[in-house]
Amino acid sequence: MRKFSSLSDQEILALAISNEEEDGRIYSDFAYTLREKYPDTSRIFTDMSVEEDEHRRDLIDLYVSRFGPHIPLIRRTDIADFMVRKPAWQVQTQGIEAVRAHARQMETDAARFYRQAALRTTDAATRRLLGDLAHAEDQHEQAANAITLDRLPTSKRESEDEDARRRFVLQIIQPGLVGLMDGSVSTLAPVFAAAFATHQPWNAFLVGMAASVGAGISMGFAEALSDDGKLSGRGAPLLRGLVCGLMTTAGGIGHTLPFLIDDFSAAMIAAIVVVVIELFVISWIRWRYQDTPFGSAIVQIVIGGLLVFVAGVLIGSS
């Protein structure tokens, strides 16, 4: 890879043209992907893509006037230590706020890079060129802020954020919570029944692993087959099933792992502590994402878990 310090004025301008074109395509991809769920943000990125295209044309005009019609292909990936843009699809998978933050960072990084490069050079023409590029990026950032204020006032942004949160709850939190509750509570009885029946931690561990894995498979299939998510908005059934199944297994394995301890009393104390932590975590998730009063969530989950625990102890001790 080449160092930025080795580029000529002609190559720097060609690199700037390539950068503006790439950034414009990224904004265009954002606009296309967000057009249905986030129409206001989509229009912002459409406007930003148009701005990038105008900058590209201005840079091309400047290049042609100085160096002629041939523009060599130089990309940021060819330059050492140059900021590399993440592909649009990778950012989009992280949610709407990540997309907005990435767009802001794109403009900030570009302006900073050109400004620092302008300070590095001793050639007057190169310094002027890099300063112009930094100014162009600053102007674009200001324009983007103006567009955001015009197209995405606080009320609309809050509405889009609330929609994103609702989808996250429906597609991830809800199936995950169902699985965690089932895995944590339903496996209590067989695990502690086996422990008190045999007083052998290893036997309780095997029963707990079997119950956890079995419950995870069962809950995963049940969630995936419950609906296709098109009408309910709950997302892809495969993802929901995977989340639910893994969380069910994790919920059961949590209080199963302490039975790897050879001493029965120590294993039992550790398992009970883990159960208490699991029940409080479930209660917190219900309070945080499902607007359930924390006290009510604690009472409901702890009482249910306690009843199952007692059932397992009584059956195992009989």
mmCIF file of C-alpha atoms in Angstrom:
data_model
loop_
_atom_site.group_PDB
_atom_site.id
_atom_site.type_symbol
_atom_site.label_atom_id
_atom_site.label_comp_id
_atom_site.label_asym_id
_atom_site.label_seq_id
_atom_site.Cartn_x
_atom_site.Cartn_y
_atom_site.Cartn_z
ATOM 1 C CA MET A 1 0.000 0.000 0.000
ATOM 2 C CA ARG A 2 1.123 3.537 -0.700
ATOM 3 C CA LYS A 3 1.585 6.209 1.926
ATOM 4 C CA PHE A 4 -0.465 9.352 1.658
ATOM 5 C CA SER A 5 2.713 11.440 1.840
ATOM 6 C CA SER A 6 3.889 9.885 -1.443
ATOM 7 C CA LEU A 7 0.860 11.022 -3.461
ATOM 8 C CA SER A 8 1.080 13.884 -5.893
ATOM 9 C CA ASP A 9 -1.493 16.654 -6.138
ATOM 10 C CA GLN A 10 -3.027 14.858 -9.119
ATOM 11 C CA GLU A 11 -3.329 11.588 -7.215
ATOM 12 C CA ILE A 12 -4.760 13.294 -4.134
ATOM 13 C CA LEU A 13 -7.492 14.886 -6.223
ATOM 14 C CA ALA A 14 -8.221 11.562 -7.941
ATOM 15 C CA LEU A 15 -8.485 9.944 -4.498
ATOM 16 C CA ALA A 16 -10.901 12.653 -3.354
ATOM 17 C CA ILE A 17 -13.113 12.019 -6.393
ATOM 18 C CA SER A 18 -13.150 8.289 -5.636
ATOM 19 C CA ASN A 19 -13.974 8.969 -1.980
ATOM 20 C CA GLU A 20 -16.891 11.240 -2.820
ATOM 21 C CA GLU A 21 -18.292 8.645 -5.221
ATOM 22 C CA GLU A 22 -18.008 5.847 -2.647
ATOM 23 C CA ASP A 23 -19.594 7.919 0.116
ATOM 24 C CA GLY A 24 -22.436 8.899 -2.203
ATOM 25 C CA ARG A 25 -23.107 5.241 -2.980
ATOM 26 C CA ILE A 26 -23.147 4.404 0.731
ATOM 27 C CA TYR A 27 -25.709 7.135 1.420
ATOM 28 C CA SER A 28 -27.767 5.929 -1.537
ATOM 29 C CA ASP A 29 -27.713 2.375 -0.138
ATOM 30 C CA PHE A 30 -28.834 3.679 3.262
ATOM 31 C CA ALA A 31 -31.685 5.600 1.640
ATOM 32 C CA TYR A 32 -32.862 2.571 -0.335
ATOM 33 C CA THR A 33 -32.737 0.169 2.619
ATOM 34 C CA LEU A 34 -34.487 2.532 5.053
ATOM 35 C CA ARG A 35 -37.177 3.765 2.659
ATOM 36 C CA GLU A 36 -40.004 1.612 4.101
ATOM 37 C CA LYS A 37 -39.347 1.544 7.848
ATOM 38 C CA TYR A 38 -37.720 4.971 8.220
ATOM 39 C CA PRO A 39 -38.938 7.175 5.348
ATOM 40 C CA ASP A 40 -37.804 10.485 6.880
ATOM 41 C CA THR A 41 -34.275 9.274 7.548
ATOM 42 C CA SER A 42 -34.253 7.733 4.063
ATOM 43 C CA ARG A 43 -34.967 11.125 2.510
ATOM 44 C CA ILE A 44 -32.103 12.629 4.512
ATOM 45 C CA PHE A 45 -29.682 10.118 3.033
ATOM 46 C CA THR A 46 -31.062 10.743 -0.445
ATOM 47 C CA ASP A 47 -30.289 14.442 -0.049
ATOM 48 C CA MET A 48 -26.824 13.645 1.305
ATOM 49 C CA SER A 49 -26.156 11.406 -1.685
ATOM 50 C CA VAL A 50 -27.073 14.291 -3.987
ATOM 51 C CA GLU A 51 -24.673 16.548 -2.064
ATOM 52 C CA GLU A 52 -21.859 14.019 -2.484
ATOM 53 C CA ASP A 53 -22.546 13.849 -6.215
ATOM 54 C CA GLU A 54 -22.309 17.645 -6.479
ATOM 55 C CA HIS A 55 -18.973 17.588 -4.642
ATOM 56 C CA ARG A 56 -17.738 14.861 -6.971
ATOM 57 C CA ARG A 57 -18.646 16.937 -10.041
ATOM 58 C CA ASP A 58 -16.913 20.011 -8.610
ATOM 59 C CA LEU A 59 -13.794 17.971 -7.915
ATOM 60 C CA ILE A 60 -13.847 16.494 -11.406
ATOM 61 C CA ASP A 61 -14.103 19.976 -12.916
ATOM 62 C CA LEU A 62 -11.135 21.088 -10.834
ATOM 63 C CA TYR A 63 -9.158 17.995 -11.779
ATOM 64 C CA VAL A 64 -9.818 18.365 -15.515
ATOM 65 C CA SER A 65 -8.843 22.024 -15.455
ATOM 66 C CA ARG A 66 -5.477 21.162 -13.850
ATOM 67 C CA PHE A 67 -4.541 17.732 -15.138
ATOM 68 C CA GLY A 68 -6.702 16.823 -18.127
ATOM 69 C CA PRO A 69 -9.478 14.331 -18.760
ATOM 70 C CA HIS A 70 -7.855 11.086 -17.541
ATOM 71 C CA ILE A 71 -8.514 10.327 -13.848
ATOM 72 C CA PRO A 72 -6.434 7.440 -12.411
ATOM 73 C CA LEU A 73 -8.255 4.985 -10.160
ATOM 74 C CA ILE A 74 -7.032 5.487 -6.601
ATOM 75 C CA ARG A 75 -9.154 4.270 -3.705
ATOM 76 C CA ARG A 76 -8.884 4.712 0.043
ATOM 77 C CA THR A 77 -8.136 0.980 0.350
ATOM 78 C CA ASP A 78 -4.921 1.608 -1.624
ATOM 79 C CA ILE A 79 -3.603 4.110 0.917
ATOM 80 C CA ALA A 80 -1.996 3.121 4.223
ATOM 81 C CA ASP A 81 -3.684 4.443 7.387
ATOM 82 C CA PHE A 82 -6.622 5.816 5.407
ATOM 83 C CA MET A 83 -10.065 5.516 6.988
ATOM 84 C CA VAL A 84 -11.897 2.575 5.398
ATOM 85 C CA ARG A 85 -15.663 2.732 5.122
ATOM 86 C CA LYS A 86 -17.648 -0.186 6.443
ATOM 87 C CA PRO A 87 -19.981 -1.645 3.813
ATOM 88 C CA ALA A 88 -23.518 -0.309 4.054
ATOM 89 C CA TRP A 89 -25.020 -3.763 4.717
ATOM 90 C CA GLN A 90 -22.772 -4.277 7.748
ATOM 91 C CA VAL A 91 -23.774 -0.990 9.359
ATOM 92 C CA GLN A 92 -27.459 -1.507 8.586
ATOM 93 C CA THR A 93 -27.562 -4.753 10.567
ATOM 94 C CA GLN A 94 -26.666 -2.771 13.717
ATOM 95 C CA GLY A 95 -29.828 -0.645 13.718
ATOM 96 C CA ILE A 96 -31.012 2.798 12.734
ATOM 97 C CA GLU A 97 -28.960 4.691 15.319
ATOM 98 C CA ALA A 98 -25.777 2.977 14.145
ATOM 99 C CA VAL A 99 -26.536 4.097 10.587
ATOM 100 C CA ARG A 100 -26.995 7.717 11.675
ATOM 101 C CA ALA A 101 -23.816 7.633 13.759
ATOM 102 C CA HIS A 102 -21.851 6.084 10.899
ATOM 103 C CA ALA A 103 -22.972 8.818 8.515
ATOM 104 C CA ARG A 104 -21.908 11.537 10.946
ATOM 105 C CA GLN A 105 -18.554 9.840 11.449
ATOM 106 C CA MET A 106 -17.991 9.583 7.697
ATOM 107 C CA GLU A 107 -18.156 13.364 7.293
ATOM 108 C CA THR A 108 -16.134 14.090 10.427
ATOM 109 C CA ASP A 109 -13.353 11.658 9.476
ATOM 110 C CA ALA A 110 -13.084 12.988 5.934
ATOM 111 C CA ALA A 111 -12.845 16.638 7.031
ATOM 112 C CA ARG A 112 -10.273 15.818 9.731
ATOM 113 C CA PHE A 113 -8.128 13.773 7.362
ATOM 114 C CA TYR A 114 -7.970 16.460 4.682
ATOM 115 C CA ARG A 115 -7.258 19.184 7.230
ATOM 116 C CA GLN A 116 -4.390 17.244 8.804
ATOM 117 C CA ALA A 117 -3.016 16.448 5.364
ATOM 118 C CA ALA A 118 -3.108 20.154 4.476
ATOM 119 C CA LEU A 119 -1.023 20.935 7.552
ATOM 120 C CA ARG A 120 1.509 18.265 6.588
ATOM 121 C CA THR A 121 2.362 19.485 3.095
ATOM 122 C CA THR A 122 4.829 22.322 2.329
ATOM 123 C CA ASP A 123 3.652 22.763 -1.239
ATOM 124 C CA ALA A 124 1.343 25.759 -1.565
ATOM 125 C CA ALA A 125 -0.821 24.225 -4.296
ATOM 126 C CA THR A 126 -1.228 20.974 -2.404
ATOM 127 C CA ARG A 127 -2.016 22.818 0.821
ATOM 128 C CA ARG A 128 -4.662 24.863 -0.976
ATOM 129 C CA LEU A 129 -6.147 21.751 -2.577
ATOM 130 C CA LEU A 130 -6.365 19.834 0.692
ATOM 131 C CA GLY A 131 -7.809 22.854 2.446
ATOM 132 C CA ASP A 132 -10.509 23.094 -0.214
ATOM 133 C CA LEU A 133 -11.367 19.427 0.313
ATOM 134 C CA ALA A 134 -11.621 19.898 4.089
ATOM 135 C CA HIS A 135 -13.845 22.932 3.533
ATOM 136 C CA ALA A 136 -16.058 20.909 1.183
ATOM 137 C CA GLU A 137 -16.502 18.208 3.803
ATOM 138 C CA ASP A 138 -17.291 20.821 6.457
ATOM 139 C CA GLN A 139 -19.878 22.350 4.152
ATOM 140 C CA HIS A 140 -21.400 18.921 3.573
ATOM 141 C CA GLU A 141 -21.601 18.252 7.311
ATOM 142 C CA GLN A 142 -23.326 21.596 7.825
ATOM 143 C CA ALA A 143 -25.711 20.855 4.978
ATOM 144 C CA ALA A 144 -26.430 17.434 6.430
ATOM 145 C CA ASN A 145 -27.238 19.019 9.799
ATOM 146 C CA ALA A 146 -29.570 21.496 8.116
ATOM 147 C CA ILE A 147 -31.258 18.693 6.186
ATOM 148 C CA THR A 148 -31.662 16.694 9.386
ATOM 149 C CA LEU A 149 -33.313 19.594 11.196
ATOM 150 C CA ASP A 150 -35.596 20.193 8.245
ATOM 151 C CA ARG A 151 -36.600 16.621 7.483
ATOM 152 C CA LEU A 152 -36.218 14.869 10.826
ATOM 153 C CA PRO A 153 -37.431 17.015 13.717
ATOM 154 C CA THR A 154 -37.343 15.577 17.220
ATOM 155 C CA SER A 155 -40.889 14.230 17.064
ATOM 156 C CA LYS A 156 -40.234 12.203 13.906
ATOM 157 C CA ARG A 157 -36.892 10.922 15.155
ATOM 158 C CA GLU A 158 -38.455 9.812 18.424
ATOM 159 C CA SER A 159 -41.166 8.039 16.440
ATOM 160 C CA GLU A 160 -38.602 6.171 14.328
ATOM 161 C CA ASP A 161 -36.559 5.269 17.403
ATOM 162 C CA GLU A 162 -39.680 3.943 19.114
ATOM 163 C CA ASP A 163 -40.487 1.808 16.066
ATOM 164 C CA ALA A 164 -36.968 0.385 16.119
ATOM 165 C CA ARG A 165 -37.248 -0.367 19.838
ATOM 166 C CA ARG A 166 -40.625 -2.064 19.319
ATOM 167 C CA ARG A 167 -39.218 -4.313 16.594
ATOM 168 C CA PHE A 168 -36.223 -5.176 18.784
ATOM 169 C CA VAL A 169 -38.532 -6.154 21.629
ATOM 170 C CA LEU A 170 -40.805 -8.235 19.371
ATOM 171 C CA GLN A 171 -38.054 -9.980 17.420
ATOM 172 C CA ILE A 172 -35.301 -10.457 20.027
ATOM 173 C CA ILE A 173 -36.336 -9.634 23.589
ATOM 174 C CA GLN A 174 -39.729 -11.356 23.600
ATOM 175 C CA PRO A 175 -38.635 -14.769 22.252
ATOM 176 C CA GLY A 176 -35.436 -14.564 24.293
ATOM 177 C CA LEU A 177 -37.349 -13.794 27.483
ATOM 178 C CA VAL A 178 -39.846 -16.602 26.858
ATOM 179 C CA GLY A 179 -36.953 -18.999 26.389
ATOM 180 C CA LEU A 180 -35.046 -17.759 29.428
ATOM 181 C CA MET A 181 -38.118 -18.059 31.641
ATOM 182 C CA ASP A 182 -38.923 -21.547 30.416
ATOM 183 C CA GLY A 183 -35.340 -22.752 30.691
ATOM 184 C CA SER A 184 -34.758 -21.248 34.115
ATOM 185 C CA VAL A 185 -38.044 -22.306 35.711
ATOM 186 C CA SER A 186 -39.071 -25.538 34.013
ATOM 187 C CA THR A 187 -35.708 -27.244 34.544
ATOM 188 C CA LEU A 188 -35.611 -26.484 38.267
ATOM 189 C CA ALA A 189 -37.793 -29.449 39.194
ATOM 190 C CA PRO A 190 -35.872 -32.210 37.343
ATOM 191 C CA VAL A 191 -32.433 -30.854 38.324
ATOM 192 C CA PHE A 192 -33.122 -30.522 42.032
ATOM 193 C CA ALA A 193 -35.214 -33.680 42.104
ATOM 194 C CA ALA A 194 -32.243 -35.614 40.720
ATOM 195 C CA ALA A 195 -29.906 -33.898 43.178
ATOM 196 C CA PHE A 196 -31.950 -34.710 46.263
ATOM 197 C CA ALA A 197 -32.829 -38.195 45.030
ATOM 198 C CA THR A 198 -29.233 -39.293 44.514
ATOM 199 C CA HIS A 199 -27.114 -36.772 46.431
ATOM 200 C CA GLN A 200 -24.700 -37.141 43.515
ATOM 201 C CA PRO A 201 -23.891 -33.782 41.828
ATOM 202 C CA TRP A 202 -22.852 -35.512 38.607
ATOM 203 C CA ASN A 203 -26.252 -37.159 38.233
ATOM 204 C CA ALA A 204 -27.967 -33.818 38.731
ATOM 205 C CA PHE A 205 -25.620 -32.279 36.143
ATOM 206 C CA LEU A 206 -26.505 -34.921 33.523
ATOM 207 C CA VAL A 207 -30.226 -34.510 34.155
ATOM 208 C CA GLY A 208 -29.902 -30.721 33.980
ATOM 209 C CA MET A 209 -27.969 -30.811 30.697
ATOM 210 C CA ALA A 210 -30.475 -33.214 29.146
ATOM 211 C CA ALA A 211 -33.433 -31.126 30.314
ATOM 212 C CA SER A 212 -31.839 -27.858 29.150
ATOM 213 C CA VAL A 213 -30.890 -29.079 25.684
ATOM 214 C CA GLY A 214 -34.209 -30.844 25.226
ATOM 215 C CA ALA A 215 -36.169 -27.791 26.326
ATOM 216 C CA GLY A 216 -34.074 -25.564 24.060
ATOM 217 C CA ILE A 217 -34.794 -27.700 21.000
ATOM 218 C CA SER A 218 -38.482 -27.916 21.835
ATOM 219 C CA MET A 219 -38.906 -24.197 22.531
ATOM 220 C CA GLY A 220 -36.880 -23.241 19.478
ATOM 221 C CA PHE A 221 -39.095 -25.230 17.135
ATOM 222 C CA ALA A 222 -42.254 -24.051 18.893
ATOM 223 C CA GLU A 223 -41.283 -20.393 18.512
ATOM 224 C CA ALA A 224 -40.157 -20.739 14.892
ATOM 225 C CA LEU A 225 -43.380 -22.496 13.909
ATOM 226 C CA SER A 226 -45.718 -20.200 15.861
ATOM 227 C CA ASP A 227 -46.052 -17.665 13.020
ATOM 228 C CA ASP A 228 -44.094 -16.381 10.014
ATOM 229 C CA GLY A 229 -43.819 -12.879 11.455
ATOM 230 C CA LYS A 230 -45.294 -11.110 8.424
ATOM 231 C CA LEU A 231 -48.518 -9.988 10.042
ATOM 232 C CA SER A 232 -47.360 -9.819 13.654
ATOM 233 C CA GLY A 233 -44.155 -7.925 12.839
ATOM 234 C CA ARG A 234 -42.172 -10.363 14.956
ATOM 235 C CA GLY A 235 -39.521 -10.881 12.305
ATOM 236 C CA ALA A 236 -37.955 -13.940 10.719
ATOM 237 C CA PRO A 237 -39.179 -17.176 12.377
ATOM 238 C CA LEU A 238 -35.734 -18.766 12.084
ATOM 239 C CA LEU A 239 -34.128 -15.934 14.063
ATOM 240 C CA ARG A 240 -36.833 -15.987 16.721
ATOM 241 C CA GLY A 241 -36.568 -19.754 17.041
ATOM 242 C CA LEU A 242 -32.793 -19.581 17.352
ATOM 243 C CA VAL A 243 -32.951 -16.855 20.002
ATOM 244 C CA CYS A 244 -35.653 -18.640 21.967
ATOM 245 C CA GLY A 245 -33.910 -22.015 21.798
ATOM 246 C CA LEU A 246 -30.517 -20.684 22.840
ATOM 247 C CA MET A 247 -31.935 -18.677 25.732
ATOM 248 C CA THR A 248 -33.970 -21.663 26.916
ATOM 249 C CA THR A 249 -30.845 -23.802 26.961
ATOM 250 C CA ALA A 250 -28.855 -21.066 28.669
ATOM 251 C CA GLY A 251 -31.537 -20.649 31.333
ATOM 252 C CA GLY A 252 -31.352 -24.318 32.257
ATOM 253 C CA ILE A 253 -27.598 -24.673 32.039
ATOM 254 C CA GLY A 254 -27.057 -21.745 34.405
ATOM 255 C CA HIS A 255 -28.131 -23.615 37.546
ATOM 256 C CA THR A 256 -26.895 -26.939 36.155
ATOM 257 C CA LEU A 257 -23.213 -26.002 35.940
ATOM 258 C CA PRO A 258 -22.750 -25.702 39.748
ATOM 259 C CA PHE A 259 -23.330 -29.461 39.978
ATOM 260 C CA LEU A 260 -19.919 -29.971 38.424
ATOM 261 C CA ILE A 261 -18.700 -29.313 41.980
ATOM 262 C CA ASP A 262 -18.010 -32.680 43.651
ATOM 263 C CA ASP A 263 -19.189 -31.645 47.111
ATOM 264 C CA PHE A 264 -22.992 -31.938 47.259
ATOM 265 C CA SER A 265 -23.560 -29.170 49.802
ATOM 266 C CA ALA A 266 -21.311 -26.693 48.000
ATOM 267 C CA ALA A 267 -22.917 -27.540 44.649
ATOM 268 C CA MET A 268 -26.396 -27.088 46.093
ATOM 269 C CA ILE A 269 -25.575 -23.678 47.610
ATOM 270 C CA ALA A 270 -23.993 -22.490 44.370
ATOM 271 C CA ALA A 271 -26.968 -23.716 42.325
ATOM 272 C CA ILE A 272 -29.458 -21.904 44.591
ATOM 273 C CA VAL A 273 -27.455 -18.676 44.294
ATOM 274 C CA VAL A 274 -27.498 -18.975 40.504
ATOM 275 C CA VAL A 275 -31.257 -19.598 40.543
ATOM 276 C CA VAL A 276 -31.822 -16.414 42.562
ATOM 277 C CA ILE A 277 -29.663 -14.428 40.106
ATOM 278 C CA GLU A 278 -31.554 -15.897 37.140
ATOM 279 C CA LEU A 279 -34.929 -14.961 38.583
ATOM 280 C CA PHE A 280 -33.822 -11.402 39.277
ATOM 281 C CA VAL A 281 -32.381 -11.071 35.750
ATOM 282 C CA ILE A 282 -35.682 -12.229 34.271
ATOM 283 C CA SER A 283 -37.558 -9.745 36.440
ATOM 284 C CA TRP A 284 -35.235 -6.924 35.358
ATOM 285 C CA ILE A 285 -35.711 -7.731 31.668
ATOM 286 C CA ARG A 286 -39.484 -7.710 32.073
ATOM 287 C CA TRP A 287 -39.256 -4.353 33.854
ATOM 288 C CA ARG A 288 -36.812 -2.878 31.319
ATOM 289 C CA TYR A 289 -38.449 -3.964 28.066
ATOM 290 C CA GLN A 290 -42.037 -4.918 28.861
ATOM 291 C CA ASP A 291 -42.971 -2.068 31.190
ATOM 292 C CA THR A 292 -43.812 -4.488 34.002
ATOM 293 C CA PRO A 293 -43.444 -2.922 37.471
ATOM 294 C CA PHE A 294 -40.261 -4.337 38.963
ATOM 295 C CA GLY A 295 -41.980 -5.354 42.194
ATOM 296 C CA SER A 296 -44.711 -7.223 40.342
ATOM 297 C CA ALA A 297 -42.151 -8.906 38.100
ATOM 298 C CA ILE A 298 -40.140 -10.030 41.120
ATOM 299 C CA VAL A 299 -43.200 -11.422 42.885
ATOM 300 C CA GLN A 300 -44.492 -13.271 39.811
ATOM 301 C CA ILE A 301 -41.166 -14.802 38.785
ATOM 302 C CA VAL A 302 -39.831 -15.581 42.248
ATOM 303 C CA ILE A 303 -43.071 -17.175 43.451
ATOM 304 C CA GLY A 304 -43.314 -19.284 40.303
ATOM 305 C CA GLY A 305 -39.666 -20.338 40.531
ATOM 306 C CA LEU A 306 -40.012 -21.090 44.228
ATOM 307 C CA LEU A 307 -43.020 -23.354 43.666
ATOM 308 C CA VAL A 308 -41.179 -25.319 40.959
ATOM 309 C CA PHE A 309 -38.067 -25.551 43.149
ATOM 310 C CA VAL A 310 -40.075 -26.866 46.092
ATOM 311 C CA ALA A 311 -41.806 -29.383 43.835
ATOM 312 C CA GLY A 312 -38.442 -30.687 42.679
ATOM 313 C CA VAL A 313 -37.066 -30.943 46.220
ATOM 314 C CA LEU A 314 -40.182 -32.768 47.507
ATOM 315 C CA ILE A 315 -40.218 -35.213 44.613
ATOM 316 C CA GLY A 316 -36.500 -35.876 44.911
ATOM 317 C CA SER A 317 -36.693 -36.381 48.678
ATOM 318 C CA SER A 318 -39.657 -38.739 48.613
#
